[in-house]
XYZ file of C-alpha atoms in Angstrom:
519
model
C 87.480 270.421 -31.511
C 88.889 272.424 -34.153
C 92.448 274.017 -32.967
C 92.814 277.525 -33.609
C 94.298 279.280 -36.604
C 96.386 280.951 -34.671
C 97.922 278.326 -33.162
C 100.047 276.677 -35.407
C 102.148 280.457 -36.286
C 102.275 280.354 -32.920
C 104.242 276.997 -32.596
C 106.168 277.588 -35.635
C 107.145 281.178 -34.463
C 110.328 280.109 -32.171
C 111.711 277.403 -34.510
C 111.282 279.087 -37.590
C 112.455 282.770 -35.821
C 115.409 281.244 -33.955
C 117.565 279.620 -36.547
C 121.110 278.397 -35.932
C 123.387 280.976 -35.758
C 123.280 284.771 -34.970
C 119.436 286.088 -35.063
C 118.526 287.923 -38.133
C 118.379 291.713 -37.873
C 114.746 292.429 -37.118
C 114.052 288.724 -35.753
C 111.775 288.443 -32.710
C 113.640 288.495 -29.353
C 113.733 285.785 -26.946
C 110.731 285.719 -24.820
C 112.434 287.868 -21.771
C 110.464 289.583 -18.394
C 108.552 291.965 -20.599
C 105.072 291.722 -21.762
C 104.685 289.469 -24.853
C 101.644 289.518 -26.813
C 100.861 287.540 -30.283
C 102.645 284.458 -31.466
C 105.431 284.971 -29.274
C 103.572 285.346 -25.892
C 101.965 281.990 -27.275
C 105.600 280.491 -28.055
C 106.790 281.749 -25.054
C 104.057 280.397 -22.511
C 103.834 276.966 -24.596
C 108.162 276.499 -23.377
C 107.679 277.692 -20.062
C 104.772 274.981 -19.517
C 106.871 272.364 -20.968
C 110.041 273.386 -18.950
C 107.574 273.457 -15.588
C 105.783 270.357 -16.766
C 106.115 267.081 -15.602
C 108.994 265.838 -17.822
C 111.669 267.857 -15.117
C 115.230 267.586 -15.206
C 115.168 263.410 -14.627
C 112.980 263.339 -18.152
C 110.262 261.659 -16.351
C 106.888 261.206 -18.949
C 103.844 262.891 -18.156
C 101.312 260.517 -16.566
C 98.559 259.762 -19.408
C 94.986 260.127 -18.430
C 93.608 257.088 -17.139
C 90.007 257.626 -19.111
C 88.042 255.717 -15.926
C 88.998 254.091 -13.168
C 88.916 256.671 -10.199
C 87.646 259.045 -12.955
C 84.057 258.210 -13.318
C 83.613 258.977 -9.606
C 85.544 262.253 -10.317
C 82.911 262.688 -12.755
C 79.845 261.846 -10.477
C 80.748 264.122 -8.111
C 81.675 267.101 -10.393
C 78.294 266.398 -11.834
C 76.874 266.697 -8.450
C 78.806 270.097 -7.830
C 77.193 271.262 -11.472
C 74.225 270.677 -10.467
C 73.524 271.746 -7.040
C 75.526 275.025 -7.664
C 73.421 276.081 -10.832
C 70.501 274.154 -9.982
C 69.836 276.334 -7.040
C 70.619 279.276 -8.713
C 68.097 278.248 -11.778
C 65.316 277.637 -9.030
C 65.803 280.973 -7.547
C 62.365 282.498 -8.582
C 60.748 279.920 -6.131
C 63.049 281.416 -3.609
C 62.440 284.683 -4.565
C 58.936 284.389 -4.153
C 59.107 282.579 -0.859
C 61.421 285.582 0.650
C 58.865 287.837 -0.771
C 56.066 286.550 1.180
C 58.414 286.288 4.151
C 59.896 289.521 4.639
C 57.558 291.638 2.311
C 55.102 294.461 3.871
C 52.366 295.989 1.967
C 54.350 299.424 3.477
C 57.604 298.721 1.377
C 57.260 299.916 -2.674
C 60.444 299.020 -3.615
C 60.611 295.353 -1.993
C 60.851 293.271 -5.217
C 63.980 295.490 -6.101
C 65.169 294.690 -2.568
C 64.564 290.781 -2.706
C 66.064 290.882 -6.441
C 69.262 291.988 -5.413
C 69.527 288.870 -3.540
C 69.938 286.273 -6.116
C 71.767 288.465 -8.424
C 74.467 289.027 -5.998
C 74.364 285.111 -5.682
C 75.185 284.791 -9.183
C 76.922 287.671 -9.911
C 79.693 286.401 -7.109
C 80.174 283.111 -8.640
C 81.159 284.329 -11.730
C 82.572 287.508 -10.440
C 85.348 285.298 -8.315
C 86.267 282.872 -11.074
C 89.501 284.606 -11.821
C 90.618 284.741 -7.956
C 89.633 280.815 -7.642
C 91.534 279.631 -10.723
C 94.616 281.403 -9.129
C 93.961 279.336 -6.080
C 93.413 276.171 -7.855
C 96.444 276.458 -9.094
C 98.147 277.441 -5.942
C 96.665 274.860 -3.306
C 95.185 272.169 -6.250
C 91.553 271.100 -6.888
C 90.526 268.632 -3.965
C 92.085 271.793 -0.706
C 90.142 274.355 -3.152
C 86.842 272.875 -3.593
C 86.567 271.422 -0.004
C 86.796 274.772 1.582
C 84.517 276.329 -0.997
C 81.992 273.721 -0.475
C 82.546 274.152 3.815
C 82.138 277.800 3.095
C 79.074 277.445 0.590
C 77.607 275.407 3.886
C 78.219 278.144 6.966
C 76.305 280.651 4.653
C 73.578 278.919 3.646
C 73.123 277.652 7.751
C 73.881 281.259 8.624
C 70.862 282.648 5.901
C 68.393 280.319 7.357
C 68.336 282.422 10.294
C 68.072 286.241 9.520
C 65.092 288.425 10.644
C 65.209 290.536 7.703
C 66.171 290.831 3.929
C 69.189 292.552 4.023
C 71.695 290.302 5.835
C 70.789 287.912 3.109
C 73.293 290.233 0.920
C 76.092 288.483 3.141
C 75.027 285.345 4.021
C 73.274 284.249 0.904
C 74.390 286.813 -1.750
C 78.366 286.739 -1.085
C 79.062 284.225 1.603
C 76.986 281.274 -0.055
C 77.966 282.395 -3.512
C 81.533 282.750 -3.117
C 82.041 279.121 -1.610
C 80.253 277.799 -4.477
C 82.496 279.589 -7.051
C 84.715 277.728 -4.932
C 83.953 274.616 -5.421
C 82.768 274.998 -8.538
C 85.507 275.961 -10.596
C 87.822 272.777 -9.289
C 85.285 270.366 -10.931
C 86.375 271.797 -14.350
C 89.871 271.807 -13.982
C 89.842 267.837 -12.321
C 88.468 266.566 -15.654
C 91.072 267.294 -17.582
C 93.731 265.456 -15.016
C 91.101 261.941 -15.826
C 90.196 262.198 -19.270
C 91.680 263.251 -22.258
C 89.850 261.131 -25.045
C 86.629 261.382 -23.371
C 86.750 264.526 -22.012
C 84.209 265.824 -24.536
C 81.684 263.356 -23.526
C 82.344 263.553 -19.646
C 81.836 267.466 -19.957
C 78.247 266.735 -21.615
C 77.096 264.848 -18.660
C 79.141 267.014 -15.788
C 76.972 270.066 -17.629
C 74.146 268.033 -17.880
C 73.524 267.946 -14.158
C 72.861 271.331 -14.266
C 69.771 271.070 -16.638
C 68.641 267.851 -14.396
C 69.039 269.600 -10.862
C 66.624 272.882 -12.453
C 63.799 270.203 -13.645
C 63.287 268.743 -10.361
C 64.533 271.668 -7.775
C 61.703 273.741 -8.601
C 59.124 271.442 -7.430
C 61.331 270.412 -4.372
C 61.244 273.950 -3.165
C 57.917 274.313 -4.079
C 56.772 271.686 -2.027
C 59.425 272.759 0.859
C 58.253 276.308 1.071
C 54.855 275.536 1.151
C 55.257 273.070 3.823
C 57.824 274.227 6.497
C 58.465 278.035 5.291
C 62.085 279.896 3.809
C 64.173 279.077 6.545
C 63.716 275.344 6.800
C 64.266 275.198 3.436
C 67.562 276.595 3.198
C 68.561 274.578 5.379
C 67.300 271.248 3.765
C 69.554 272.646 0.630
C 72.507 272.746 3.055
C 71.930 268.832 2.986
C 73.472 269.617 -1.344
C 76.552 271.639 0.234
C 77.704 268.619 2.433
C 77.615 266.158 0.260
C 79.206 268.840 -2.209
C 81.979 269.182 0.347
C 82.352 265.362 0.770
C 82.322 264.802 -3.065
C 85.510 267.520 -3.147
C 87.219 264.808 -1.034
C 87.383 262.819 -4.455
C 89.436 264.787 -6.370
C 92.491 263.255 -5.697
C 95.538 264.593 -7.526
C 97.493 262.105 -9.932
C 101.647 261.149 -9.873
C 102.979 261.760 -12.944
C 105.134 259.409 -12.828
C 107.160 256.346 -11.067
C 110.158 258.718 -11.026
C 108.519 261.456 -9.695
C 107.174 258.752 -7.004
C 111.082 257.801 -6.068
C 112.042 261.586 -5.659
C 109.007 262.245 -3.133
C 106.980 264.652 -5.863
C 103.112 263.965 -6.206
C 101.178 264.821 -8.386
C 99.692 267.569 -6.408
C 103.096 268.720 -5.453
C 103.926 268.726 -9.217
C 100.966 271.240 -9.582
C 102.073 273.180 -6.533
C 105.492 273.340 -7.815
C 104.310 274.519 -11.135
C 101.669 277.413 -9.924
C 104.750 278.609 -7.793
C 106.608 279.303 -10.772
C 103.548 280.999 -11.845
C 103.140 282.997 -8.567
C 106.774 283.751 -8.381
C 106.221 286.657 -11.486
C 103.189 288.759 -10.515
C 102.849 289.248 -13.905
C 101.858 285.361 -14.274
C 99.292 285.201 -12.270
C 96.371 287.090 -14.819
C 97.853 287.229 -17.938
C 96.648 290.532 -19.200
C 98.269 289.641 -23.014
C 95.104 287.895 -23.495
C 93.496 291.144 -24.318
C 95.982 292.593 -27.042
C 94.350 289.552 -29.168
C 91.191 292.093 -30.657
C 88.947 289.270 -31.510
C 88.970 287.860 -28.144
C 88.613 291.573 -26.514
C 85.616 292.698 -28.315
C 84.290 289.116 -27.443
C 85.105 289.801 -23.859
C 82.963 293.036 -24.668
C 80.001 291.554 -26.066
C 79.204 288.656 -24.260
C 78.635 290.925 -20.997
C 76.882 293.426 -23.029
C 74.130 290.493 -23.729
C 73.698 289.392 -20.923
C 72.292 292.544 -18.977
C 68.642 290.668 -19.757
C 69.874 287.046 -19.337
C 69.104 286.277 -15.682
C 65.825 288.293 -15.556
C 63.441 285.557 -16.123
C 65.207 283.297 -14.410
C 64.429 285.606 -11.110
C 61.402 286.873 -12.520
C 59.273 284.519 -14.107
C 57.756 282.849 -11.074
C 56.586 286.289 -9.985
C 55.411 287.401 -13.258
C 53.512 284.069 -13.754
C 51.781 284.158 -10.232
C 50.773 287.346 -10.630
C 49.446 286.829 -14.476
C 48.401 282.713 -14.294
C 47.052 282.922 -11.228
C 44.383 280.107 -11.369
C 46.932 277.398 -12.992
C 48.860 274.795 -11.040
C 52.110 273.329 -11.324
C 53.685 276.888 -12.460
C 57.082 275.313 -11.625
C 56.478 273.748 -15.028
C 58.198 277.041 -16.619
C 61.467 276.696 -15.039
C 61.745 272.950 -15.443
C 61.106 273.291 -19.481
C 64.016 275.691 -19.598
C 65.953 273.303 -17.635
C 65.251 270.506 -20.380
C 65.528 272.095 -23.455
C 68.742 273.723 -21.718
C 70.496 270.378 -21.881
C 69.262 269.434 -25.035
C 70.781 272.475 -26.681
C 73.990 271.709 -24.692
C 74.757 268.301 -26.303
C 72.576 269.425 -29.981
C 75.039 272.438 -30.367
C 77.449 271.652 -28.525
C 77.699 268.801 -31.347
C 76.987 271.080 -34.399
C 79.355 273.416 -33.560
C 82.044 270.378 -34.361
C 81.135 271.236 -37.575
C 81.463 275.034 -37.846
C 84.628 275.656 -38.906
C 87.070 278.238 -36.782
C 85.335 281.328 -35.132
C 82.763 281.098 -37.118
C 81.380 279.402 -34.202
C 80.838 283.087 -32.925
C 77.742 282.839 -35.070
C 76.184 279.954 -33.213
C 76.180 282.525 -30.013
C 74.643 285.498 -31.851
C 71.816 282.907 -33.141
C 71.570 282.012 -29.396
C 71.744 285.693 -28.156
C 69.185 286.563 -31.273
C 66.390 284.020 -30.150
C 67.113 284.704 -25.985
C 66.274 288.527 -26.944
C 63.389 287.778 -28.870
C 61.975 285.309 -26.401
C 62.434 287.315 -23.483
C 60.145 290.219 -25.240
C 57.795 287.406 -26.024
C 57.092 286.734 -22.280
C 54.493 290.024 -21.411
C 52.541 288.694 -24.433
C 51.501 285.221 -23.714
C 48.009 285.628 -22.463
C 47.990 281.419 -22.744
C 50.112 279.371 -20.081
C 50.370 276.924 -23.047
C 52.428 279.722 -24.956
C 54.234 280.388 -22.135
C 55.864 276.644 -21.913
C 56.379 277.268 -25.678
C 58.458 280.072 -25.270
C 60.440 279.216 -22.696
C 61.232 275.832 -24.391
C 62.948 277.854 -26.932
C 64.554 280.111 -24.383
C 66.155 277.026 -22.453
C 67.181 275.561 -26.123
C 69.183 278.585 -27.042
C 70.622 278.825 -23.633
C 72.430 275.741 -23.474
C 73.576 276.603 -27.483
C 75.206 279.722 -25.669
C 76.854 277.756 -22.792
C 77.991 274.693 -24.936
C 80.221 276.531 -27.002
C 82.267 279.036 -24.684
C 85.195 277.016 -24.370
C 85.821 275.873 -27.711
C 85.358 279.685 -29.482
C 87.861 280.763 -26.599
C 89.982 277.932 -27.960
C 90.012 278.981 -31.435
C 90.339 282.507 -30.401
C 93.121 282.778 -28.147
C 95.005 279.104 -28.482
C 95.557 276.467 -25.829
C 97.551 277.827 -23.596
C 95.557 281.157 -22.256
C 92.680 279.662 -22.720
C 91.953 278.919 -18.987
C 92.607 282.524 -18.143
C 90.643 283.419 -21.414
C 87.229 281.902 -19.945
C 88.146 283.231 -16.140
C 88.442 286.878 -17.284
C 85.117 286.565 -19.426
C 83.193 284.670 -16.478
C 84.017 287.704 -13.920
C 82.922 290.383 -16.638
C 79.869 288.315 -17.074
C 79.107 288.917 -13.297
C 78.549 292.708 -13.390
C 75.592 292.470 -15.875
C 73.556 289.309 -14.245
C 74.482 291.194 -11.017
C 72.449 294.316 -11.868
C 70.133 292.881 -14.332
C 67.524 291.555 -12.166
C 66.944 294.376 -9.593
C 66.593 296.694 -12.115
C 63.713 294.464 -13.688
C 62.646 294.666 -10.157
C 62.718 298.300 -9.687
C 60.213 298.657 -12.859
C 58.271 296.090 -11.387
C 57.827 298.191 -7.993
C 57.210 301.617 -10.282
C 54.791 300.385 -13.280
C 53.583 297.846 -11.410
C 53.688 294.791 -14.035
C 56.423 293.195 -15.412
C 55.718 293.866 -18.862
C 58.251 296.513 -19.475
C 61.100 294.606 -17.515
C 60.928 291.898 -20.315
C 60.934 294.385 -23.229
C 63.939 295.887 -22.031
C 65.425 292.392 -20.948
C 65.408 291.614 -24.480
C 67.335 294.564 -26.202
C 70.882 294.013 -24.630
C 71.134 290.326 -26.258
C 70.174 291.624 -29.282
C 73.169 294.916 -29.332
C 75.219 292.146 -28.049
C 74.867 289.861 -30.644
C 75.284 292.567 -33.447
C 78.554 293.143 -31.964
C 80.134 289.598 -31.632
C 78.942 289.358 -35.522
C 82.540 291.381 -35.576
C 84.379 288.856 -34.541
C 85.398 286.357 -37.468
C 85.948 289.716 -39.542
C 88.662 290.925 -36.983
C 90.057 287.393 -36.615
C 90.377 286.617 -40.317
C 92.015 290.121 -40.923
C 94.405 289.614 -37.791
C 95.393 286.363 -39.384
C 96.343 287.905 -42.413
C 98.588 290.300 -40.700
C 100.163 287.014 -39.211
C 100.695 285.213 -42.489
C 102.121 288.346 -44.093
C 104.187 289.258 -41.427
C 105.486 286.014 -41.553
C 105.814 285.750 -45.111
C 108.136 288.731 -44.915
C 110.473 287.231 -42.418
C 110.763 284.253 -44.515
C 111.466 286.437 -47.403
C 114.254 288.656 -45.271
C 115.763 285.425 -44.041
C 116.263 283.992 -47.890
C 117.451 287.165 -49.038
C 120.006 287.563 -45.823
C 121.042 283.751 -46.613
C 121.732 284.869 -50.386
C 123.503 287.882 -49.338
C 125.908 285.925 -46.804
C 126.434 282.951 -49.860
C 127.233 285.355 -51.983
C 130.084 287.458 -49.820
C 131.454 283.949 -49.215
C 131.799 283.221 -52.905
C 133.505 286.547 -53.353
C 135.758 285.781 -50.802
C 136.796 282.757 -51.655
C 137.448 283.884 -55.382
C 139.545 286.804 -54.238
C 142.009 284.472 -52.024
C 142.271 282.303 -55.232
C 142.826 285.243 -57.341
C 145.541 286.510 -54.770
C 147.302 282.928 -54.819
C 147.332 283.195 -58.759
C 149.055 286.606 -58.842
């Protein structure tokens, strides 16, 4: 991963701006209780992490990730989490059709709109909770957060299998189940960095591939279950996935930082709790809103959600559209399987390509992905042949994997390593709004117009607009970088002049003393 171009300046800031002796006029102040931004904020954040790290006053060295061992079991648990959470969400099109059959009524002309809210709320809440879950993970640790989250998700899914109308599913499936999934999902990504460093890229690829594998297999399983035992028993079978996820959370064992920490009674989990208490003691450290002062990140945090108003529409409504347009086709679930297969390929392919794209220019890969996602969404209604629709889904899945795989590298480039966790958390939270609103609007259009054609055409417009907004990010980032370099150069020149003036003053004082002694 290419390090951020702003990060070296942030790292140099404290050492160069604070030389020994009195501080020069105009020098940056030391980190204080007030809000910080730019290089000073990154430097202050780095100092805080170093002070709160495992070295501590005892001088203990941080424990190197074991790069395996128990970590492989943690990887499998995280892979199951990623697959079960997003596999169920991505296969929601099958459940959507079953919900319409179970609760639908010919007298209700808004049933598609009402049913679409269930899946939209579920996916939206997963992302909406991400900033909150990051705080809970810091406070209570990965294992507790994941286990409690899986238990809540299990309760929500069981409750969903006993409802008698569509409205209670908004609470049981759309909120309770989704919140539990969010609390189980976030720690599965955090814990990987505790066990892997050199192999972290490989491990992340394997873990995220779990989503693609489950997206391929679950539509067929859900189709068989809904046809044979109905919606409610299908939801109870899915509870098995959540129960396994509950057990998997217990594998997120915290690591002890060092032998000295063990002797002093400080375990690895307690270490992170102590660190989180330092952050929790200052409300400004819970949510680091200073990252929005980075203009390029602020534009990114606006452009991505703007592009996602139509993103989740095909996942929810594609199966219903296929049932209406291609009634004689068998194995209609293959369209969702195609998206899952090429999404996994896209994550591996474009993740590797991103390693060769320098700096913030990685954003252009997301621009490319949004262009094709929007274009393919518009082409769905134009496909009169089932084979053509499969080709469209294959391309859509490929660039869907591109968009997802490079989110973290771009965040590193924009805000640096110290702020990347909250930067991604805020972005996922913003993504929840368009992903929740888009599918119900598409369902409302279907109810009013009698087909999905207009809905899919409109779903392709936001990705094109969002991609156009993202094109400005490299220019904004490079402009900001030039300003930082110019400011840094001016400070260096000011320090040089000050040192010269100090040297001249010293020399004149010595010369004056020598003259007085001669006289």
